[in-house]
């Protein structure tokens, strides 16, 4: 059974930092790409950052230079370090794992963690 459990959200003032964690179980973690998404009220869910199995990363333009995604394969965990937070970063942040094995696609989401940035 696949589970993705996010943690680390909370309330922070503008300019502050938070680190989100996503612990994965039941996945072939070492060979799959992982991503962090966010959804603000009234807006569509968007990809914030992604990391491949090999460690290559990509970011949405609005967080480049402020957020860093990383992974620890020994702990089956992906992280999102968020610095210089802005009120517009307020959203529910979700972890996603998706992969294809033998032409079968697998796609799982965590339950989300709230990040609120006050001005």
PDB file of C-alpha atoms in Angstrom:
ATOM      1  CA  UNK A   1       0.000   0.000   0.000  1.00  0.00           C
ATOM      2  CA  UNK A   2       1.408   3.343  -1.058  1.00  0.00           C
ATOM      3  CA  UNK A   3       1.400   6.199   1.421  1.00  0.00           C
ATOM      4  CA  UNK A   4       2.755   9.716   1.133  1.00  0.00           C
ATOM      5  CA  UNK A   5       2.757  11.650   4.389  1.00  0.00           C
ATOM      6  CA  UNK A   6       3.602  15.342   4.356  1.00  0.00           C
ATOM      7  CA  UNK A   7       4.683  17.346   7.369  1.00  0.00           C
ATOM      8  CA  UNK A   8       6.320  20.653   8.203  1.00  0.00           C
ATOM      9  CA  UNK A   9       3.642  23.135   7.231  1.00  0.00           C
ATOM     10  CA  UNK A  10       2.563  25.979   9.451  1.00  0.00           C
ATOM     11  CA  UNK A  11       2.225  29.710   9.913  1.00  0.00           C
ATOM     12  CA  UNK A  12       5.245  31.894   9.244  1.00  0.00           C
ATOM     13  CA  UNK A  13       5.868  35.579   8.696  1.00  0.00           C
ATOM     14  CA  UNK A  14       6.931  36.912   5.325  1.00  0.00           C
ATOM     15  CA  UNK A  15      10.665  36.422   4.868  1.00  0.00           C
ATOM     16  CA  UNK A  16      10.700  33.334   7.037  1.00  0.00           C
ATOM     17  CA  UNK A  17      11.474  29.714   6.211  1.00  0.00           C
ATOM     18  CA  UNK A  18       9.839  26.322   6.424  1.00  0.00           C
ATOM     19  CA  UNK A  19      10.947  22.843   5.443  1.00  0.00           C
ATOM     20  CA  UNK A  20       8.351  20.388   4.210  1.00  0.00           C
ATOM     21  CA  UNK A  21       8.912  16.655   4.315  1.00  0.00           C
ATOM     22  CA  UNK A  22       7.165  13.858   2.444  1.00  0.00           C
ATOM     23  CA  UNK A  23       7.752  10.339   3.686  1.00  0.00           C
ATOM     24  CA  UNK A  24       6.909   7.680   1.141  1.00  0.00           C
ATOM     25  CA  UNK A  25       6.134   4.042   1.810  1.00  0.00           C
ATOM     26  CA  UNK A  26       5.154   1.239  -0.503  1.00  0.00           C
ATOM     27  CA  UNK A  27       6.882   2.861  -3.489  1.00  0.00           C
ATOM     28  CA  UNK A  28      10.040   1.995  -5.439  1.00  0.00           C
ATOM     29  CA  UNK A  29      11.343   5.277  -4.124  1.00  0.00           C
ATOM     30  CA  UNK A  30      14.847   5.127  -5.518  1.00  0.00           C
ATOM     31  CA  UNK A  31      13.674   4.925  -9.131  1.00  0.00           C
ATOM     32  CA  UNK A  32      10.799   7.365  -9.181  1.00  0.00           C
ATOM     33  CA  UNK A  33      10.394  11.079  -9.670  1.00  0.00           C
ATOM     34  CA  UNK A  34       8.806  13.086  -6.890  1.00  0.00           C
ATOM     35  CA  UNK A  35       7.132  16.453  -6.916  1.00  0.00           C
ATOM     36  CA  UNK A  36       5.743  19.157  -4.696  1.00  0.00           C
ATOM     37  CA  UNK A  37       2.549  20.894  -5.791  1.00  0.00           C
ATOM     38  CA  UNK A  38       0.480  23.608  -4.200  1.00  0.00           C
ATOM     39  CA  UNK A  39      -3.076  24.842  -4.411  1.00  0.00           C
ATOM     40  CA  UNK A  40      -4.198  28.221  -3.170  1.00  0.00           C
ATOM     41  CA  UNK A  41      -7.877  29.023  -2.581  1.00  0.00           C
ATOM     42  CA  UNK A  42      -9.652  29.619  -5.874  1.00  0.00           C
ATOM     43  CA  UNK A  43      -6.635  28.601  -7.931  1.00  0.00           C
ATOM     44  CA  UNK A  44      -5.588  25.502  -9.809  1.00  0.00           C
ATOM     45  CA  UNK A  45      -3.040  23.143  -8.357  1.00  0.00           C
ATOM     46  CA  UNK A  46       0.417  23.897  -9.730  1.00  0.00           C
ATOM     47  CA  UNK A  47       3.751  22.137  -9.792  1.00  0.00           C
ATOM     48  CA  UNK A  48       6.188  23.921  -7.490  1.00  0.00           C
ATOM     49  CA  UNK A  49       9.252  21.697  -7.790  1.00  0.00           C
ATOM     50  CA  UNK A  50      10.185  18.272  -9.067  1.00  0.00           C
ATOM     51  CA  UNK A  51      13.123  15.945  -8.652  1.00  0.00           C
ATOM     52  CA  UNK A  52      14.027  12.943 -10.767  1.00  0.00           C
ATOM     53  CA  UNK A  53      15.433   9.652  -9.539  1.00  0.00           C
ATOM     54  CA  UNK A  54      18.840  10.908 -10.620  1.00  0.00           C
ATOM     55  CA  UNK A  55      18.498  14.140  -8.676  1.00  0.00           C
ATOM     56  CA  UNK A  56      17.742  16.588 -11.487  1.00  0.00           C
ATOM     57  CA  UNK A  57      15.434  19.344 -10.337  1.00  0.00           C
ATOM     58  CA  UNK A  58      13.018  21.832 -11.825  1.00  0.00           C
ATOM     59  CA  UNK A  59      11.080  24.725 -10.326  1.00  0.00           C
ATOM     60  CA  UNK A  60       8.240  27.029 -11.203  1.00  0.00           C
ATOM     61  CA  UNK A  61       9.644  30.477 -11.960  1.00  0.00           C
ATOM     62  CA  UNK A  62       8.008  32.105  -8.944  1.00  0.00           C
ATOM     63  CA  UNK A  63      10.061  30.044  -6.460  1.00  0.00           C
ATOM     64  CA  UNK A  64      13.405  29.832  -8.222  1.00  0.00           C
ATOM     65  CA  UNK A  65      16.199  30.961  -5.939  1.00  0.00           C
ATOM     66  CA  UNK A  66      13.987  30.630  -2.845  1.00  0.00           C
ATOM     67  CA  UNK A  67      12.894  26.977  -2.723  1.00  0.00           C
ATOM     68  CA  UNK A  68      15.049  23.865  -2.897  1.00  0.00           C
ATOM     69  CA  UNK A  69      13.800  20.325  -3.446  1.00  0.00           C
ATOM     70  CA  UNK A  70      15.928  17.398  -2.328  1.00  0.00           C
ATOM     71  CA  UNK A  71      15.586  13.701  -1.608  1.00  0.00           C
ATOM     72  CA  UNK A  72      17.037  11.180   0.806  1.00  0.00           C
ATOM     73  CA  UNK A  73      16.701   7.733  -0.721  1.00  0.00           C
ATOM     74  CA  UNK A  74      17.846   6.056   2.500  1.00  0.00           C
ATOM     75  CA  UNK A  75      14.839   7.579   4.271  1.00  0.00           C
ATOM     76  CA  UNK A  76      12.392   7.408   1.335  1.00  0.00           C
ATOM     77  CA  UNK A  77      11.781  11.094   1.908  1.00  0.00           C
ATOM     78  CA  UNK A  78      11.632  14.179  -0.282  1.00  0.00           C
ATOM     79  CA  UNK A  79      12.028  17.662   1.134  1.00  0.00           C
ATOM     80  CA  UNK A  80      11.103  21.179   0.124  1.00  0.00           C
ATOM     81  CA  UNK A  81      13.156  23.893   1.782  1.00  0.00           C
ATOM     82  CA  UNK A  82      11.301  27.175   1.454  1.00  0.00           C
ATOM     83  CA  UNK A  83      13.148  30.408   2.190  1.00  0.00           C
ATOM     84  CA  UNK A  84      12.198  34.062   1.826  1.00  0.00           C
ATOM     85  CA  UNK A  85       8.550  33.117   1.970  1.00  0.00           C
ATOM     86  CA  UNK A  86       5.966  35.514   0.593  1.00  0.00           C
ATOM     87  CA  UNK A  87       2.233  35.822   1.306  1.00  0.00           C
ATOM     88  CA  UNK A  88       1.571  34.547  -2.209  1.00  0.00           C
ATOM     89  CA  UNK A  89       3.207  31.253  -1.235  1.00  0.00           C
ATOM     90  CA  UNK A  90       0.222  30.566   1.018  1.00  0.00           C
ATOM     91  CA  UNK A  91      -1.392  27.328  -0.120  1.00  0.00           C
ATOM     92  CA  UNK A  92      -1.895  23.686   0.670  1.00  0.00           C
ATOM     93  CA  UNK A  93       1.249  21.850  -0.411  1.00  0.00           C
ATOM     94  CA  UNK A  94       0.987  18.315  -1.753  1.00  0.00           C
ATOM     95  CA  UNK A  95       3.564  15.651  -2.427  1.00  0.00           C
ATOM     96  CA  UNK A  96       3.170  13.502  -5.528  1.00  0.00           C
ATOM     97  CA  UNK A  97       4.786  10.279  -6.670  1.00  0.00           C
ATOM     98  CA  UNK A  98       4.215   8.969 -10.156  1.00  0.00           C
ATOM     99  CA  UNK A  99       5.969   6.331 -12.189  1.00  0.00           C
ATOM    100  CA  UNK A 100       5.507   3.782 -14.960  1.00  0.00           C
ATOM    101  CA  UNK A 101       6.499   0.134 -14.651  1.00  0.00           C
ATOM    102  CA  UNK A 102       5.764  -2.412 -17.385  1.00  0.00           C
ATOM    103  CA  UNK A 103       3.427   0.060 -19.084  1.00  0.00           C
ATOM    104  CA  UNK A 104       1.418   0.443 -15.877  1.00  0.00           C
ATOM    105  CA  UNK A 105       1.147   4.013 -14.605  1.00  0.00           C
ATOM    106  CA  UNK A 106       1.085   4.734 -10.896  1.00  0.00           C
ATOM    107  CA  UNK A 107       0.103   8.135  -9.488  1.00  0.00           C
ATOM    108  CA  UNK A 108      -0.252   8.956  -5.793  1.00  0.00           C
ATOM    109  CA  UNK A 109      -0.788  12.124  -3.741  1.00  0.00           C
ATOM    110  CA  UNK A 110      -0.296  12.955  -0.117  1.00  0.00           C
ATOM    111  CA  UNK A 111      -2.996  14.504   2.025  1.00  0.00           C
ATOM    112  CA  UNK A 112      -1.470  17.976   1.915  1.00  0.00           C
ATOM    113  CA  UNK A 113      -0.003  20.339   4.471  1.00  0.00           C
ATOM    114  CA  UNK A 114      -1.081  23.948   4.952  1.00  0.00           C
ATOM    115  CA  UNK A 115       1.476  26.720   4.566  1.00  0.00           C
ATOM    116  CA  UNK A 116       0.346  30.186   5.582  1.00  0.00           C
ATOM    117  CA  UNK A 117       2.604  33.219   5.156  1.00  0.00           C
ATOM    118  CA  UNK A 118       1.510  36.382   6.928  1.00  0.00           C
ATOM    119  CA  UNK A 119       2.507  39.836   5.732  1.00  0.00           C
TER     120      UNK A 119
END
